[in-house]
Coordinates of C-alpha atoms in Angstrom, one line a residue:
M1 CA 124.7 128.8 87.6
I2 CA 125.4 125.6 85.8
R3 CA 122.6 124.5 83.4
R4 CA 122.1 120.9 82.2
Y5 CA 121.4 120.3 78.6
S6 CA 119.8 117.4 76.7
L7 CA 120.1 116.6 73.0
A8 CA 116.6 116.2 71.6
Q9 CA 116.0 113.4 69.2
L10 CA 114.5 115.7 66.6
T11 CA 117.8 117.6 66.4
T12 CA 119.6 114.5 65.1
L13 CA 116.6 112.3 64.1
E14 CA 118.7 109.9 62.0
L15 CA 120.6 108.7 65.1
N16 CA 119.4 105.6 66.8
P17 CA 119.4 105.5 70.7
P18 CA 123.0 104.2 71.2
A19 CA 124.3 106.8 68.7
M20 CA 122.3 109.5 70.4
I21 CA 124.0 108.6 73.7
S22 CA 127.4 108.6 72.1
T23 CA 126.8 111.9 70.2
A24 CA 125.5 113.6 73.3
A25 CA 128.6 112.5 75.3
E26 CA 131.0 113.6 72.5
T27 CA 129.5 117.1 72.2
G28 CA 129.0 118.1 75.8
Y29 CA 125.4 117.3 76.7
Q30 CA 124.5 115.6 80.0
A31 CA 121.4 113.8 78.6
C32 CA 119.5 113.1 75.5
G33 CA 115.9 112.3 74.4
I34 CA 114.8 109.2 72.6
R35 CA 111.9 108.9 70.2
L36 CA 110.4 105.5 71.0
L37 CA 107.3 106.1 68.9
P38 CA 107.0 108.1 65.6
V39 CA 105.2 111.4 65.3
K40 CA 103.1 110.0 62.5
P41 CA 102.5 106.6 60.9
G42 CA 105.5 105.6 58.9
G43 CA 107.7 108.3 60.6
V44 CA 111.0 107.7 62.3
G45 CA 110.9 106.0 65.7
Y46 CA 113.2 103.6 67.6
P47 CA 110.9 101.1 69.4
L48 CA 113.2 99.8 72.0
M49 CA 110.2 98.0 73.4
D50 CA 110.6 95.5 70.6
D51 CA 114.4 95.5 70.2
P52 CA 116.1 94.0 73.2
A53 CA 119.5 94.0 71.5
M54 CA 119.4 97.8 70.8
L55 CA 118.0 98.4 74.4
R56 CA 121.0 96.5 75.8
E57 CA 123.4 98.5 73.6
T58 CA 121.7 101.8 74.7
L59 CA 122.1 100.9 78.4
A60 CA 125.8 99.9 77.8
R61 CA 126.5 103.3 76.2
M62 CA 124.8 105.1 79.1
Q63 CA 127.0 103.2 81.5
D64 CA 130.2 103.9 79.5
T65 CA 129.5 107.6 79.0
G66 CA 127.4 108.8 82.0
V67 CA 124.9 110.4 79.7
Q68 CA 121.3 110.0 80.9
V69 CA 118.1 109.6 79.0
A70 CA 115.8 112.5 79.9
D71 CA 112.6 112.5 77.8
L72 CA 110.8 109.9 75.8
E73 CA 108.7 110.6 72.7
I74 CA 105.8 110.6 71.9
I75 CA 102.4 109.8 73.4
R76 CA 99.4 111.4 71.8
L77 CA 96.1 112.0 73.6
T78 CA 93.6 110.9 71.0
E79 CA 89.9 110.2 71.3
T80 CA 90.8 106.4 71.6
F81 CA 93.7 106.8 74.0
K82 CA 94.2 104.0 76.6
A83 CA 97.1 104.2 79.0
Q84 CA 97.4 100.4 79.2
D85 CA 98.5 100.4 75.5
Y86 CA 101.8 102.0 76.6
L87 CA 102.8 99.6 79.4
R88 CA 106.0 98.5 77.5
F89 CA 106.8 102.1 76.8
F90 CA 106.7 102.9 80.5
E91 CA 108.8 99.7 81.3
V92 CA 111.5 100.7 78.8
G93 CA 111.5 104.2 80.2
Q94 CA 112.1 102.9 83.7
K95 CA 115.0 100.7 82.5
L96 CA 116.5 103.7 80.8
G97 CA 116.1 105.8 83.9
A98 CA 114.1 108.4 81.9
T99 CA 112.3 111.1 83.7
N100 CA 109.8 112.7 81.3
I101 CA 107.3 111.7 78.6
L102 CA 106.5 114.2 75.8
V103 CA 102.8 114.3 75.3
A104 CA 100.7 115.9 72.5
G105 CA 97.1 116.8 72.8
N106 CA 95.3 115.6 69.7
D107 CA 91.8 115.3 71.2
A108 CA 89.4 118.2 70.5
D109 CA 87.2 117.2 73.4
E110 CA 89.0 118.8 76.3
A111 CA 87.1 117.0 79.0
R112 CA 88.0 113.6 77.5
A113 CA 91.6 114.8 76.9
T114 CA 91.9 115.8 80.5
A115 CA 90.6 112.4 81.6
S116 CA 93.1 110.7 79.3
F117 CA 95.9 112.8 80.7
A118 CA 95.0 111.9 84.3
Q119 CA 94.9 108.3 83.3
L120 CA 98.4 108.6 81.6
C121 CA 99.8 110.3 84.7
E122 CA 98.5 107.6 87.0
A123 CA 99.8 104.8 84.7
C124 CA 103.3 106.2 84.3
R125 CA 103.9 107.4 87.8
P126 CA 105.0 104.0 89.2
F127 CA 107.7 104.0 86.6
G128 CA 109.2 107.2 87.8
L129 CA 107.9 109.2 84.8
T130 CA 106.3 112.6 84.4
A131 CA 103.8 113.4 81.6
D132 CA 104.4 116.8 80.0
I133 CA 102.0 118.3 77.5
E134 CA 103.7 120.2 74.7
F135 CA 101.1 122.7 73.3
M136 CA 101.4 123.1 69.5
P137 CA 99.4 125.8 67.6
W138 CA 98.0 123.4 65.0
L139 CA 96.6 120.9 67.6
P140 CA 93.6 121.2 69.9
V141 CA 95.9 121.8 72.8
D142 CA 97.3 124.9 71.0
R143 CA 98.5 127.3 73.7
L144 CA 100.0 127.5 77.1
S145 CA 96.7 128.3 78.8
S146 CA 94.9 125.2 77.4
A147 CA 97.8 123.0 78.4
R148 CA 97.9 124.4 81.9
R149 CA 94.2 124.0 82.3
I150 CA 94.3 120.3 81.3
V151 CA 97.2 119.6 83.7
E152 CA 95.7 121.4 86.6
T153 CA 92.2 119.9 86.1
A154 CA 93.7 116.4 85.9
G155 CA 95.3 117.1 89.3
Q156 CA 98.2 114.7 89.0
G157 CA 101.5 115.4 90.8
N158 CA 103.6 114.1 87.9
G159 CA 101.7 116.2 85.2
G160 CA 103.5 119.1 83.6
V161 CA 103.6 121.6 80.8
L162 CA 106.4 121.5 78.2
M163 CA 107.4 124.9 76.9
D164 CA 108.8 125.0 73.3
P165 CA 109.8 128.5 72.4
L166 CA 108.7 128.0 68.8
H167 CA 105.2 127.0 69.8
F168 CA 105.1 129.6 72.5
A169 CA 105.9 132.4 70.1
R170 CA 103.5 131.2 67.4
S171 CA 100.5 130.6 69.7
A172 CA 98.3 132.9 71.6
S173 CA 100.5 132.7 74.7
T174 CA 102.1 135.5 76.7
L175 CA 105.0 136.1 78.9
D176 CA 102.7 137.0 81.7
E177 CA 101.1 133.6 81.4
L178 CA 104.5 131.9 81.4
A179 CA 105.5 133.9 84.5
A180 CA 102.3 132.7 86.2
L181 CA 102.9 129.1 85.4
P182 CA 103.7 127.3 88.7
K183 CA 107.3 126.0 88.9
S184 CA 105.9 122.6 89.9
L185 CA 104.5 122.2 86.4
I186 CA 107.8 122.8 84.6
H187 CA 109.8 119.6 84.5
Y188 CA 112.0 120.5 81.5
A189 CA 111.9 123.0 78.7
Q190 CA 113.0 123.1 75.1
I191 CA 115.1 125.7 73.3
C192 CA 115.2 126.7 69.6
D193 CA 114.9 129.8 67.5
A194 CA 113.0 130.6 64.3
P195 CA 112.4 133.5 61.8
A196 CA 110.2 136.3 63.1
G197 CA 106.6 136.3 62.0
I198 CA 103.9 133.6 62.3
P199 CA 102.8 131.5 59.3
T200 CA 99.1 131.7 58.6
N201 CA 98.5 128.0 57.8
P202 CA 99.1 124.8 59.7
E203 CA 101.3 123.3 57.0
D204 CA 103.9 126.0 57.3
L205 CA 103.8 125.9 61.1
I206 CA 104.5 122.2 60.9
Y207 CA 107.2 122.5 58.3
T208 CA 109.1 125.0 60.5
A209 CA 108.7 122.9 63.6
R210 CA 110.0 119.7 62.0
S211 CA 112.5 121.0 59.4
A212 CA 113.5 124.7 59.7
R213 CA 114.2 125.8 63.2
L214 CA 117.2 127.9 63.9
P215 CA 119.9 127.7 66.6
A216 CA 119.4 130.1 69.5
G217 CA 120.1 133.7 68.7
E218 CA 119.8 133.2 64.9
G219 CA 116.1 134.0 64.7
G220 CA 113.5 136.4 66.0
I221 CA 112.0 134.7 69.0
D222 CA 112.4 136.6 72.3
L223 CA 114.4 133.8 73.9
K224 CA 115.8 136.0 76.7
G225 CA 112.4 137.1 77.7
I226 CA 111.0 133.6 77.7
F227 CA 113.9 132.0 79.6
R228 CA 113.8 134.7 82.3
Q229 CA 110.6 132.9 83.3
I230 CA 112.1 129.4 83.4
P231 CA 113.6 128.3 86.7
A232 CA 117.4 128.2 86.5
D233 CA 117.6 124.5 87.5
T234 CA 115.3 123.4 84.6
L235 CA 116.8 120.8 82.2
I236 CA 117.1 122.4 78.7
S237 CA 116.3 120.1 75.8
V238 CA 118.0 121.4 72.6
E239 CA 115.5 120.7 69.8
I240 CA 116.7 122.3 66.5
P241 CA 115.8 120.4 63.4
N242 CA 117.0 122.2 60.3
D243 CA 117.2 120.3 57.0
E244 CA 119.2 122.9 55.1
Q245 CA 121.9 123.7 57.7
R246 CA 122.1 120.1 58.9
A247 CA 122.9 118.9 55.4
R248 CA 126.2 120.8 55.6
M249 CA 127.4 119.3 58.9
S250 CA 127.9 115.9 60.5
A251 CA 125.5 115.0 63.3
Q252 CA 128.2 115.7 65.8
D253 CA 129.1 119.1 64.4
W254 CA 125.4 120.1 64.3
A255 CA 124.7 118.9 67.8
K256 CA 127.7 120.8 69.1
H257 CA 126.7 124.0 67.2
C258 CA 123.2 123.8 68.6
L259 CA 124.5 123.3 72.1
D260 CA 127.1 126.1 71.8
T261 CA 124.6 128.7 70.6
A262 CA 122.1 127.7 73.3
R263 CA 124.7 128.0 76.0
Q264 CA 125.9 131.4 74.6
L265 CA 122.4 132.8 74.7
L266 CA 121.3 131.4 78.1
D267 CA 124.6 132.4 79.8
Q268 CA 123.2 136.0 79.2
V269 CA 119.9 135.3 80.9
E270 CA 119.3 135.5 84.7
P271 CA 116.1 133.7 85.5
I272 CA 113.8 135.6 87.9
R273 CA 112.7 132.5 89.7

């Protein structure tokens, strides 16, 4: 079984898209993710929609290296969401040959969030993109069951659920629920590890997610149990931001270490579907 791996933008957030492509190629990844929009106002993002020179350079690096762009970040389903606001996002995604959009559920009104998700799926489908909700325990869409419910109720063929082991382990989600998640809803999955235990406040949950994840096998998450439920042909996005460890390594060395540990662990896992 030969798995495919993608370097997530958050693992090496300081790298712009051309550098992401080059680093992924140099360290053994087949793909990478690009953060076109920041997670929060003032955060890091690389808006290729407004930078034609960097877009050209990114495409040239892809051609030179053979590395693909897998997922694009990040679209948030808020109470004011309008899919037409992201037309240039979709257009750039199509030019890059990207396949997935990482989506966060920020709207506490589930009916409205579901309608927004359906609208997003319809709008991005002509550009060859899926929309994949990443449930996060500090957001309204906080667990696997709520993400699945939104995707299935929206009823769009390009809708999916993105499984992040950190969020899975720290939310009210179970292996039985993951085993029951239809394969058709799993377009890609992330891998990381983290210390055992669950923080009791959102600030600590967010800090770990953005700054203190661990390479696979260095923490307490049941990664083997989780990835037995993930189809073998699923693209694996290696998302491991860690400010302390990262400060001691170059971007290339960190990216390679994260990939090596992910491979070492997943090589021991035989998916059951």
